[in-house]
CSV table of C-alpha atoms and ligand atoms in Angstrom, one decimal:
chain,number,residue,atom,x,y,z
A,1,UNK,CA,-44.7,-29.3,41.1
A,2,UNK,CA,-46.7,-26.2,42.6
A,3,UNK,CA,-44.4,-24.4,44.8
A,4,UNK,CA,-47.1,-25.6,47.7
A,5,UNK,CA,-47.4,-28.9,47.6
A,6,UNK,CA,-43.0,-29.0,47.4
A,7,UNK,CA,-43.3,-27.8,50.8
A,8,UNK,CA,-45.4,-30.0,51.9
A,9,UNK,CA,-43.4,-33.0,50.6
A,10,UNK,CA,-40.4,-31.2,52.1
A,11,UNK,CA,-41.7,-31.1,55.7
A,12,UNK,CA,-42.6,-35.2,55.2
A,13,UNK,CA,-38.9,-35.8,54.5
A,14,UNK,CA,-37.4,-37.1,58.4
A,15,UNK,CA,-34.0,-37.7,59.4
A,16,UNK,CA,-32.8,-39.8,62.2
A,17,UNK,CA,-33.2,-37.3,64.8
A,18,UNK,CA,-37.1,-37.0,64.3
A,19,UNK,CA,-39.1,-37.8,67.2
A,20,UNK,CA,-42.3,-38.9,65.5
A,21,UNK,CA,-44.0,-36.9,67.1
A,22,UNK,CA,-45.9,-33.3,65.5
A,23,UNK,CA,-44.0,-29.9,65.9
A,24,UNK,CA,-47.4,-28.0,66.2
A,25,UNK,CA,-49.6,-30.5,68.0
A,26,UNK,CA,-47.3,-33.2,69.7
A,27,UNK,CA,-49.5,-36.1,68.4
A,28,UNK,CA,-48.1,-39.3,67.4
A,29,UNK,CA,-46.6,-39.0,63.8
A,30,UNK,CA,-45.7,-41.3,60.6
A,31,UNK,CA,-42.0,-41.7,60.7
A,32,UNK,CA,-42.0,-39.7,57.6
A,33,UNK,CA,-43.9,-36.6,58.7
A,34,UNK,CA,-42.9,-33.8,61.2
A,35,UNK,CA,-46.4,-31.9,61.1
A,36,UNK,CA,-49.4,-34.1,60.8
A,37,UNK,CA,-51.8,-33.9,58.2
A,38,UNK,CA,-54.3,-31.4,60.3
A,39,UNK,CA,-52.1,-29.3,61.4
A,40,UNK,CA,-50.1,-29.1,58.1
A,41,UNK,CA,-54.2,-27.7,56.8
A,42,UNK,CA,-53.9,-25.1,59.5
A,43,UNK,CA,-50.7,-23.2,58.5
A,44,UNK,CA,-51.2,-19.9,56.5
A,45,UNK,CA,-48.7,-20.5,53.7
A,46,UNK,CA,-48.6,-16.9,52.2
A,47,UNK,CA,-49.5,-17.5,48.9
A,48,UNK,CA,-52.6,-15.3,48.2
A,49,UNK,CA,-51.8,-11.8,47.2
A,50,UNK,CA,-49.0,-10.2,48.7
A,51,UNK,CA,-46.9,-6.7,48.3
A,52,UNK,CA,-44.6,-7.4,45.0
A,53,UNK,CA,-41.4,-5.4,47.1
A,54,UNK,CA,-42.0,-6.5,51.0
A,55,UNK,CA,-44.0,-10.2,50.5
A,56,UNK,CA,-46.5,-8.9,53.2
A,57,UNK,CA,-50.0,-10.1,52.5
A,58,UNK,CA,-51.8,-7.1,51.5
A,59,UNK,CA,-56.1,-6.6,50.7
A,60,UNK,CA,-54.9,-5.0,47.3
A,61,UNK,CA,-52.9,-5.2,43.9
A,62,UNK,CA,-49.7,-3.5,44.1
A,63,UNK,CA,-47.4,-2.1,46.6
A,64,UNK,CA,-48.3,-2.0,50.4
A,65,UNK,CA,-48.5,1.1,52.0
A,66,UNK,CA,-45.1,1.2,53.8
A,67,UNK,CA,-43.4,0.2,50.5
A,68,UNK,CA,-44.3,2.7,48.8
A,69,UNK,CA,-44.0,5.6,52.0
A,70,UNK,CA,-40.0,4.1,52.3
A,71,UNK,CA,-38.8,1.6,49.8
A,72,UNK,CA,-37.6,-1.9,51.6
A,73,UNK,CA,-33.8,-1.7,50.7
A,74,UNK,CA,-33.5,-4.6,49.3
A,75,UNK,CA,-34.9,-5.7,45.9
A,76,UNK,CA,-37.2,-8.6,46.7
A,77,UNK,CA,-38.8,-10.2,50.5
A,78,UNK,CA,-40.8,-13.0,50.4
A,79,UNK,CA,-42.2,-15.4,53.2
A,80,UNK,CA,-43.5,-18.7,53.4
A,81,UNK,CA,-46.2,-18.0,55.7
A,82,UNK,CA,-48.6,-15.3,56.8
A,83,UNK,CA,-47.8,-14.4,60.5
A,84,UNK,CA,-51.1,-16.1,62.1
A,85,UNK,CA,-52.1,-18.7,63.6
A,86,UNK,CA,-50.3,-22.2,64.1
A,87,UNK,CA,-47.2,-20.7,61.9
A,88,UNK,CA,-46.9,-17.3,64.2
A,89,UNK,CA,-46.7,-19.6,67.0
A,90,UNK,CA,-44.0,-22.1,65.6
A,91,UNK,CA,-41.8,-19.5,65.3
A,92,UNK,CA,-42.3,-17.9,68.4
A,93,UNK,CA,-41.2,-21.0,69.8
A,94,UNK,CA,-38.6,-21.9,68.2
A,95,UNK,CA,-37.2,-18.6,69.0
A,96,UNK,CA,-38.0,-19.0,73.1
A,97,UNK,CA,-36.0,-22.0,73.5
A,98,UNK,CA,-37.4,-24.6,71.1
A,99,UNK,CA,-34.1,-24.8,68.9
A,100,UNK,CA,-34.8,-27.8,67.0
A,101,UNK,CA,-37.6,-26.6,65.4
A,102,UNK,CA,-35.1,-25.2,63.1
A,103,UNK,CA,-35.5,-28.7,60.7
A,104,UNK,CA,-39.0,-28.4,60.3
A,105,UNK,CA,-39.0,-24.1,59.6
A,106,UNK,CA,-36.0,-24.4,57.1
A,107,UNK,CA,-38.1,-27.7,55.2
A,108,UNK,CA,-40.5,-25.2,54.1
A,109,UNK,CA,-37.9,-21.9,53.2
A,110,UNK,CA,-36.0,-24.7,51.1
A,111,UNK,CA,-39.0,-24.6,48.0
A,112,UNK,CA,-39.1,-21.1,48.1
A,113,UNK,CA,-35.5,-20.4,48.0
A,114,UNK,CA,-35.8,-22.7,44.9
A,115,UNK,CA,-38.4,-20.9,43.3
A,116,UNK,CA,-37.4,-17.2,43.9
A,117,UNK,CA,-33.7,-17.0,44.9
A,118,UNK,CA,-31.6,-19.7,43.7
A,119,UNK,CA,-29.3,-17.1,41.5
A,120,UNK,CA,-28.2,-15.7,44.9
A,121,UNK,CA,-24.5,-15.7,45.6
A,122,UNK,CA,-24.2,-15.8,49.2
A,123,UNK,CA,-26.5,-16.1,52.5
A,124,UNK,CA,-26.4,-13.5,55.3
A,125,UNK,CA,-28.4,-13.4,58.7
A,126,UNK,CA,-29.9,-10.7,60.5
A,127,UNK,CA,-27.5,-10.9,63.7
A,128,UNK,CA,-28.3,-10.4,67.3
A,129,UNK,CA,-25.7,-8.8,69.7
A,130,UNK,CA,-23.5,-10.9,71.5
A,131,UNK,CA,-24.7,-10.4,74.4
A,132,UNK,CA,-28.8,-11.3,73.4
A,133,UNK,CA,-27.2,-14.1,71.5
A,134,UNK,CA,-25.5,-15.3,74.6
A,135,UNK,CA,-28.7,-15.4,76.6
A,136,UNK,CA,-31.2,-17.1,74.0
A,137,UNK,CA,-27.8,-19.5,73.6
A,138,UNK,CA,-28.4,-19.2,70.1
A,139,UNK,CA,-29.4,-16.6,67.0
A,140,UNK,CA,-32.7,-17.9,65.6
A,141,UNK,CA,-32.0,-16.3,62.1
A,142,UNK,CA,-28.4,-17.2,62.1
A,143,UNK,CA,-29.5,-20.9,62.9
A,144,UNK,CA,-31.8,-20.8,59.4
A,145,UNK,CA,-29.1,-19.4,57.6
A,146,UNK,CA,-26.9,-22.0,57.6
A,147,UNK,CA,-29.7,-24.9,57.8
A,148,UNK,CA,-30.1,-23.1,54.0
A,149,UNK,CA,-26.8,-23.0,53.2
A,150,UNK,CA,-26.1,-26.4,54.3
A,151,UNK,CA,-29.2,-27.6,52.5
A,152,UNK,CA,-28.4,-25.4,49.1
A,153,UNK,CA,-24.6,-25.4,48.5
A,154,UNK,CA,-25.4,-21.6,48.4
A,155,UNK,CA,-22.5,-20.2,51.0
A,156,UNK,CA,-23.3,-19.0,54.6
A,157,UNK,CA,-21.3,-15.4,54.6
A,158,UNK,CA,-20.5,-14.3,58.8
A,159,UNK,CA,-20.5,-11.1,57.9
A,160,UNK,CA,-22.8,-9.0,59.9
A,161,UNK,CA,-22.6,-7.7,63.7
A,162,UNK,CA,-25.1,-5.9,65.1
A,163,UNK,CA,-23.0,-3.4,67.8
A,164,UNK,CA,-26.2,-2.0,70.1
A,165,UNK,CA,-28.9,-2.9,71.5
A,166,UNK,CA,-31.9,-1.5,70.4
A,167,UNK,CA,-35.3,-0.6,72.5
A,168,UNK,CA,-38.5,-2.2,72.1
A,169,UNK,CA,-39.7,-1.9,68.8
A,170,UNK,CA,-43.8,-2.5,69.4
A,171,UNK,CA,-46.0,0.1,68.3
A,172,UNK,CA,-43.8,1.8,65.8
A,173,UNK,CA,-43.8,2.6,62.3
A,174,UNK,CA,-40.9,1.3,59.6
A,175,UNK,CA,-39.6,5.0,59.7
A,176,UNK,CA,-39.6,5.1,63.1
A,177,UNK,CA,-38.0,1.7,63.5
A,178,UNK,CA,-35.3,2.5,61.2
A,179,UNK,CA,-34.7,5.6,63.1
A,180,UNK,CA,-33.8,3.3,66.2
A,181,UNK,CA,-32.2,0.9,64.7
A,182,UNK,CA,-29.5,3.3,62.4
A,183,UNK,CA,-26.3,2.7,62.9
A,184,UNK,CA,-26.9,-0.8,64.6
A,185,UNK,CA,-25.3,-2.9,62.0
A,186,UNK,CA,-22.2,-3.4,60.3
A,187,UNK,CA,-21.1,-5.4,57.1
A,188,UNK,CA,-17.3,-6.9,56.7
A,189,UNK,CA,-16.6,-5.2,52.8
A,190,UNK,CA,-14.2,-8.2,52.1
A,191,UNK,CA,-16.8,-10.5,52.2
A,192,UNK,CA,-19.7,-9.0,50.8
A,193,UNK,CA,-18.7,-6.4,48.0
A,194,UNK,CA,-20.8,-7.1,44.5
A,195,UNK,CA,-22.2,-9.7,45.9
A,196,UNK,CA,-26.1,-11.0,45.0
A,197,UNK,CA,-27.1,-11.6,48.8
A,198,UNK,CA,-30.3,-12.8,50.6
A,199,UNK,CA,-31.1,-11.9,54.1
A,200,UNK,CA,-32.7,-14.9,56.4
A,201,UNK,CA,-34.5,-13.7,59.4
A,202,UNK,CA,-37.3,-15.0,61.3
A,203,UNK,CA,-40.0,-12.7,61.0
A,204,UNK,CA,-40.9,-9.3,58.8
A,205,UNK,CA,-43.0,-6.8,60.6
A,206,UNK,CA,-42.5,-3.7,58.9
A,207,UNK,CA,-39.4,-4.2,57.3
A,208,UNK,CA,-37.1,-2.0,59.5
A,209,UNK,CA,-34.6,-4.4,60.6
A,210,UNK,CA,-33.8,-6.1,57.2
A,211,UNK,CA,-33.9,-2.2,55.7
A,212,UNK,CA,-31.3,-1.5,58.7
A,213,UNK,CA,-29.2,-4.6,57.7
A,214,UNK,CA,-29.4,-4.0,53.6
A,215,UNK,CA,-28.2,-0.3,54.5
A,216,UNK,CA,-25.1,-1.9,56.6
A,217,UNK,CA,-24.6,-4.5,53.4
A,218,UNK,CA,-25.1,-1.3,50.7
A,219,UNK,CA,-22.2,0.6,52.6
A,220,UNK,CA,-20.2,-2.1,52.6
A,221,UNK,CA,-20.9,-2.2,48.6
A,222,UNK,CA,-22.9,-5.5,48.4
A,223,UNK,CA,-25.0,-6.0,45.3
A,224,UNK,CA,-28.5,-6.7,44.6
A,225,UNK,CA,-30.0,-7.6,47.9
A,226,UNK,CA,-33.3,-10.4,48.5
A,227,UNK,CA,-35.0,-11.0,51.7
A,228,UNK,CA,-36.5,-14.4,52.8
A,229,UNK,CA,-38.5,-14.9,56.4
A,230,UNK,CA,-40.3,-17.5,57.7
A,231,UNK,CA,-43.3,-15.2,58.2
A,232,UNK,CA,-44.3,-11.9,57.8
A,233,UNK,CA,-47.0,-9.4,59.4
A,234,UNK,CA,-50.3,-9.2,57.0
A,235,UNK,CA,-50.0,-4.9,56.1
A,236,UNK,CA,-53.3,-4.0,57.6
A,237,UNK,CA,-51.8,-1.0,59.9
A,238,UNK,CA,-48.4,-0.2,60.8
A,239,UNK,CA,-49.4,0.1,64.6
A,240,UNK,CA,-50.5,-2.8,66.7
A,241,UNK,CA,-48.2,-5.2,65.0
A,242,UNK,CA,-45.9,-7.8,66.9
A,243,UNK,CA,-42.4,-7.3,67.6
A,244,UNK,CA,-39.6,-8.4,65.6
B,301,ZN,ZN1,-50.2,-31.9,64.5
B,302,ZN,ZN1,-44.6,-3.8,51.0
């Protein structure tokens, strides 16, 4: 089946705990369905053409222009959707308070997992610091992570801390994001060393935060390293982008 249409059977699969209601619009749902038929047409599922090394939508064949300024750090990112619209807001939800929207986001990483990263031989997440994890009350990538893990068999590794906090990211370039964010991040060796690994975080902007992380995983001797988001930025300009 085209990758596509799997994740739009995926999202029609409920459990007990559906409310029957849609997770974008809030009308009244078929017990099997968790975004309704409209709104499922509205979601930008990133599947035109996109950068072969970040997964950003680009206008272009080839590499975007950050990728090939300062190389990601990690072999392969891909997204499920374009950060627009009805799927930019979903995830801005779910990461202001809206926890359980955590079923319906991972139903649609699940088919693209299958499709690009299924060889992968552990799962990390991008971590928060304990104290932003402790006032969100939980860590939105960290949540996906394990959803995927649960839902794969592929193991969830707690291996990553991230030790300071780091200032607002708007308005910068990758370079300049990875400036702030060096030395932010630390890998446990034992757990990840020549290991495959993918990274689950919520959104890619310019790519400086999973860069950061697959730097912290590369000194702690990890091996080939894959990114999957829920969205990412379309690379149009690397200023006037949302935060990640
Ligand atoms: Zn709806
Ligand atoms: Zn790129």
């Amino acid at each position: 089946m085209e990758l596509i249409a799997r994740i739009k059977k995926a999202v029609k699969q409920y459990d007990d705990t559906h409310n029957f209601t849609c997770d974008i619009c809030g009308r009244e749902v078929f017990a099997n369905e968790r975004i309704c038929a409209p709104c499922e047409k509205l979601l930008p599922f990133n599947n035109a053409l996109v950068c072969p090394y970040c997964g950003r939508r680009v206008k272009e064949e080839g590499a975007c222009i950050e990728c090939k300024a300062s190389p990601l750090g990690v072999k392969k990112a891909r997204s499920v959707f374009v950060h627009e619209g009805e799927a930019a807001r979903l995830v801005v939800r779910f990461k202001r308070g809206e926890k359980y929207l955590y079923r319906t986001i991972i139903d649609t990483m699940v088919p693209l997992f299958d499709a690009e990263f299924s060889f992968v031989q552990g799962i990390v997440a991008v971590p928060m610091t304990e104290k932003a994890e402790k006032k969100r009350g939980y860590n939105q990538a960290r949540l996906l992570a394990e959803e995927l893990s649960a839902r794969t068999g592929v193991l969830f590794l707690d291996a990553l801390r991230k030790e300071k906090e780091t200032p607002s990211q708007k308005f910068l370039s990758r370079r300049d994001r990875e400036k702030n964010l060096e030395g932010c991040f630390r890998a446990d060796r034992a757990l990840v060393k020549g290991k495959k690994l993918l990274i689950i975080d919520d959104t890619l902007t310019t790519g400086a935060t999973i860069s950061a992380v697959a730097a912290a995983l590369k000194r702690a001797k990890a091996g080939e390293l894959y990114a999957l988001t829920v969205t990412s930025v379309e690379n149009k300009t690397p200023f006037g982008i949302p935060e990640e």
